[in-house]
Coordinates of C-alpha atoms in Angstrom, one line a residue:
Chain A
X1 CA 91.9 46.8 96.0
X2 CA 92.0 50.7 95.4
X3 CA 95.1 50.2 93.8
X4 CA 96.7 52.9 96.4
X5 CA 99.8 50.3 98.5
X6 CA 101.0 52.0 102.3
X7 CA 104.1 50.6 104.2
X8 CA 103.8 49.4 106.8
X9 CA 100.4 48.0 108.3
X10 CA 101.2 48.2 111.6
X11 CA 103.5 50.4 114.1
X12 CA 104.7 50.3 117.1
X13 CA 107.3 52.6 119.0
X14 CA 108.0 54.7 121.9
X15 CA 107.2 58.2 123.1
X16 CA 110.1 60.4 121.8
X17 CA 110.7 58.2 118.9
X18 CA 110.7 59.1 115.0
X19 CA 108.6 57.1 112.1
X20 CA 108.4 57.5 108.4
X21 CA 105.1 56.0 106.7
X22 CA 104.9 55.3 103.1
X23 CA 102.6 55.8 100.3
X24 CA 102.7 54.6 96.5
X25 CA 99.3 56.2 94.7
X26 CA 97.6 54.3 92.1
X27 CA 99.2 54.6 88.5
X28 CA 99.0 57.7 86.9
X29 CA 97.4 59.7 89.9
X30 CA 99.3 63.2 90.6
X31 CA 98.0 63.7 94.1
X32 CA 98.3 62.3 97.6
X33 CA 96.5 63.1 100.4
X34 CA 97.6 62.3 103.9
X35 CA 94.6 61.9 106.6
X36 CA 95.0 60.8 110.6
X37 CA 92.0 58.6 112.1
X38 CA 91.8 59.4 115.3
X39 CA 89.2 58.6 118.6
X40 CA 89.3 61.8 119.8
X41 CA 89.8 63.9 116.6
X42 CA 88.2 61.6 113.9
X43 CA 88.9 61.5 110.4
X44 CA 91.3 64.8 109.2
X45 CA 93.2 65.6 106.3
X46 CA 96.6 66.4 107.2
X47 CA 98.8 67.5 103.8
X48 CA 98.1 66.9 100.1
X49 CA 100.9 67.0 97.4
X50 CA 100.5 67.5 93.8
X51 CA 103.4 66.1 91.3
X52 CA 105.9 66.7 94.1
X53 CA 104.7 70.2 95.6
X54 CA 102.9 70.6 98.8
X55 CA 99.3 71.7 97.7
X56 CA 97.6 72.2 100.7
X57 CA 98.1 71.8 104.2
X58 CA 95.7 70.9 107.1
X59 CA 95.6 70.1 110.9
X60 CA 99.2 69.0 110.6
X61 CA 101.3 69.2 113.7
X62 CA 104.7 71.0 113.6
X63 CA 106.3 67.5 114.1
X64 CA 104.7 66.5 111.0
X65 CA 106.1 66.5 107.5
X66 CA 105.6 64.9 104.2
X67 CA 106.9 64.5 100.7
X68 CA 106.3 63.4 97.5
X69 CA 109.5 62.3 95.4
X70 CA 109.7 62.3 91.7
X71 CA 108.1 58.5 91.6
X72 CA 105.2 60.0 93.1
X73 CA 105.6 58.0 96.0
X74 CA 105.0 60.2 99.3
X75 CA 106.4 59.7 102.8
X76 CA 104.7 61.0 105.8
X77 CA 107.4 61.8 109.1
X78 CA 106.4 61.8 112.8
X79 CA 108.9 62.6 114.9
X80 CA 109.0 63.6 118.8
X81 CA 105.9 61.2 118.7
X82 CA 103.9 61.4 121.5
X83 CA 101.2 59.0 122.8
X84 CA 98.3 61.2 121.4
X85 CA 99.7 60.5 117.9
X86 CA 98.3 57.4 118.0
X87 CA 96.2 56.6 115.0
X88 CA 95.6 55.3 111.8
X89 CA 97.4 57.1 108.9
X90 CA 95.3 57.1 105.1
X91 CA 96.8 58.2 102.1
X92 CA 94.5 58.6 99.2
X93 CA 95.8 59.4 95.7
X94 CA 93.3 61.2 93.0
X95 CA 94.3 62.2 89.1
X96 CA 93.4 66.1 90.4
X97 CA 92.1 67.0 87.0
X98 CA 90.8 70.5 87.1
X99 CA 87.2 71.3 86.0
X100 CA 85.6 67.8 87.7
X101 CA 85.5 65.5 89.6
X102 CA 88.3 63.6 91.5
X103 CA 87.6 60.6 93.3
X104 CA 90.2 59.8 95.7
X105 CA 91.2 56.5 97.0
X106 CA 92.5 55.3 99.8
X107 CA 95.0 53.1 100.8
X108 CA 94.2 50.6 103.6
X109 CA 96.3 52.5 106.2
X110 CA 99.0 52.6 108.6
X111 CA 98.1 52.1 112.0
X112 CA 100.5 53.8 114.4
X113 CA 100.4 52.9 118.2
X114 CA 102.6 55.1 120.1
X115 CA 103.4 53.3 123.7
Chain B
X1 CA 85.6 76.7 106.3
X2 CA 83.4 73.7 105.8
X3 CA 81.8 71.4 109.1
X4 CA 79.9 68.4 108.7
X5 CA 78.1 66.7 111.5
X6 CA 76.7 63.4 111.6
X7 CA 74.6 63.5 115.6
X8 CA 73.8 60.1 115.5
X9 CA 77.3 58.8 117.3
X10 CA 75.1 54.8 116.7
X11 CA 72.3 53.0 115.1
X12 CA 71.2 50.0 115.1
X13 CA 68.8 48.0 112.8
X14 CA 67.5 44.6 112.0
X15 CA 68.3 42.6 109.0
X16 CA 66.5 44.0 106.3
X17 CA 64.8 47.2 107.9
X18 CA 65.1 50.5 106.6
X19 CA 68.0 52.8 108.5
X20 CA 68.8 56.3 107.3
X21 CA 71.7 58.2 108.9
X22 CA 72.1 62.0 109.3
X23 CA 74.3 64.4 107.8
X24 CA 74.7 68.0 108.1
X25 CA 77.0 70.3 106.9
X26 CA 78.1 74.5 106.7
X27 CA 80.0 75.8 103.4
X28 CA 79.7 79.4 101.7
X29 CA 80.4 77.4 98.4
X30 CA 78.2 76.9 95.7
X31 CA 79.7 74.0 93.9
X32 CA 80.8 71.1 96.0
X33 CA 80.4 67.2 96.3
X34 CA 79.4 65.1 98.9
X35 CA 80.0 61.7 99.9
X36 CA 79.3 58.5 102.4
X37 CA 81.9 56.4 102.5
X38 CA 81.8 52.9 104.8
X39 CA 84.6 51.8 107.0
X40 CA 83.6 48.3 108.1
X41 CA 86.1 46.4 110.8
X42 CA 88.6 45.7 108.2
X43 CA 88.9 49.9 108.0
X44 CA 89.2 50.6 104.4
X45 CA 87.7 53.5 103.4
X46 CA 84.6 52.6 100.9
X47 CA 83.1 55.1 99.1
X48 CA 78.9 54.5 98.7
X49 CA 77.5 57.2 97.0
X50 CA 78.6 60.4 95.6
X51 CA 76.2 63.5 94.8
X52 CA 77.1 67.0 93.0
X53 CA 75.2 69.8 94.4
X54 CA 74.4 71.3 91.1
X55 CA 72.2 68.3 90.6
X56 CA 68.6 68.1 91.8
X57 CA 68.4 64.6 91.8
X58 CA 69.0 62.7 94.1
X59 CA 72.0 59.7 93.6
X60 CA 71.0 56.0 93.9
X61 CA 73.7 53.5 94.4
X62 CA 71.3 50.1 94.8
X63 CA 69.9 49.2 98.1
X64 CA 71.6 53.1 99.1
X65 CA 70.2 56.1 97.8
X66 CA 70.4 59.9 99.1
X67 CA 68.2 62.7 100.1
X68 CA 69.8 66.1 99.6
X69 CA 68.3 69.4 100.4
X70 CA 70.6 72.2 99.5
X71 CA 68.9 75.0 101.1
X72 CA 68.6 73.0 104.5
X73 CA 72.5 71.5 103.9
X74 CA 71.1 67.8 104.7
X75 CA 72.5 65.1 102.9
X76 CA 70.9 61.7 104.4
X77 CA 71.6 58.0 103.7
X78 CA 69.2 56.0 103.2
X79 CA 70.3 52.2 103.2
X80 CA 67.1 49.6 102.1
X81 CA 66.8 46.0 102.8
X82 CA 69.7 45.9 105.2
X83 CA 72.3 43.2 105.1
X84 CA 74.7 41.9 107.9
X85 CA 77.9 43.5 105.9
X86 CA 76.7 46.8 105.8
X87 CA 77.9 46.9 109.4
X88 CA 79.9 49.2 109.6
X89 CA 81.5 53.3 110.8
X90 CA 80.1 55.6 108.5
X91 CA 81.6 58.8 107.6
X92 CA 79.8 62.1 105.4
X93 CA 82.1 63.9 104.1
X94 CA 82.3 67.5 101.9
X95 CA 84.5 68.4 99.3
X96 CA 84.9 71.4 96.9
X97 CA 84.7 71.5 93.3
X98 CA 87.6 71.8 91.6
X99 CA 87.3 75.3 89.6
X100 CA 90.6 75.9 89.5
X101 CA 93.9 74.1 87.9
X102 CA 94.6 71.3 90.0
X103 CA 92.7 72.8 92.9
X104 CA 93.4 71.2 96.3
X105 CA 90.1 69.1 97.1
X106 CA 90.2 67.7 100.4
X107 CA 87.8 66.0 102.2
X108 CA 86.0 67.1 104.9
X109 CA 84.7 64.7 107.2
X110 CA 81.9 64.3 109.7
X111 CA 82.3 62.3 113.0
X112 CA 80.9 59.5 111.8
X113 CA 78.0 57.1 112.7
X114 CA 78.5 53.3 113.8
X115 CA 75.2 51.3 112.5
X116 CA 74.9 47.7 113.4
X117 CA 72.8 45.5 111.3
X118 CA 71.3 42.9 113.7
X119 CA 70.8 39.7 112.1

């Protein structure tokens, strides 16, 4: 157990449709990283937050967007979903401490089926 | 920006052979860590091994250990006396030091390699 918690396991909706996927990092971790598992596109990180401000931002899709709320907890939002958002969603949290290293750990995923 | 490629898409072994996967990658960066992490059928992300590139030697984690050659940008696996449960997707991945305040340090991530352990 990496000590990083995602609601829910599993997904399933319909083209058009809207989701909202949750994240609570382990204790005392600042960051959250969002990555997408897909077949075609493989492991990428999407967005990462730090203490409640977008930090970075990857290969995420207009129709994408995230936050991370004072608890630290962090929400991903797909909307307009389309089958080729299909995937399985990690969050990973890390303490972000500047100067070293930062393991990140992931959460056991979301997996989103889009039908 | 950083690529990693992993051109073994399979591989597959018999109980307690020797197996070592393949990992390239491309940075401009100097400092920077890289990883293998295991993602066996229940798909949790497992990290294996972890090297620093400012460090010549070479990380040992057990039965795993790692070959890096920083001039080449090669960082192997090499998994000993395979068991049945190291079955599993396996993923290289890159990711930057953190020189900066609360740097962002994604992970980078190659395509990954699907090694079977045959019993």
């Amino acid at each position: 157990d990496s000590g990083v918690t995602q609601t829910p396991k599993h997904l399933i909706t319909a083209t058009g449709q809207r989701v909202t996927l949750r994240c609570s990092p382990r204790s005392g971790d600042l960051s959250v990283y969002w990555y997408q598992q897909s077949l075609d596109q493989g492991l990428q990180f999407l967005i990462q937050y730090y203490n409640g401000e977008e930090r970075a931002k990857g290969n995420i899709l207009e129709r994408f967007s995230a936050q991370q709320f004072p608890d630290l907890h962090s929400e991903l939002n797909l909307s307009s979903l389309e089958l080729g958002d299909s995937a399985l969603y990690f969050c990973a949290s890390s303490a972000d401490v500047a100067g070293g290293y930062n393991e990140q750990f992931f959460g056991p995923g979301t997996r989103l089926t889009v039908l | 920006a950083q690529t990693v490629t992993q051109s073994q898409p399979e591989m597959s072994v018999q109980e307690a052979e020797t197996v070592t996967l393949s990992c390239t990658y491309d940075t401009s960066e100097n400092n920077y860590y890289l990883f293998w992490y295991k993602q066996p059928p229940s798909r949790q992300m497992i990290l294996v091994i972890r090297q620093e590139a400012y460090k010549q030697q070479n990380a040992t984690e057990n039965r795993f250990s790692v070959n890096f050659q920083k001039a080449a940008k090669s960082f192997s696996l090499k998994i000993s006396d395979s068991q049945l449960g190291d079955t599993a997707m396996y993923f290289c991945a890159f990711m930057k030091h953190a020189r900066i305040i609360q740097g962002a340090q994604k992970l980078v991530f190659g395509q990954g390699t699907r090694l079977t352990i045959n019993p």
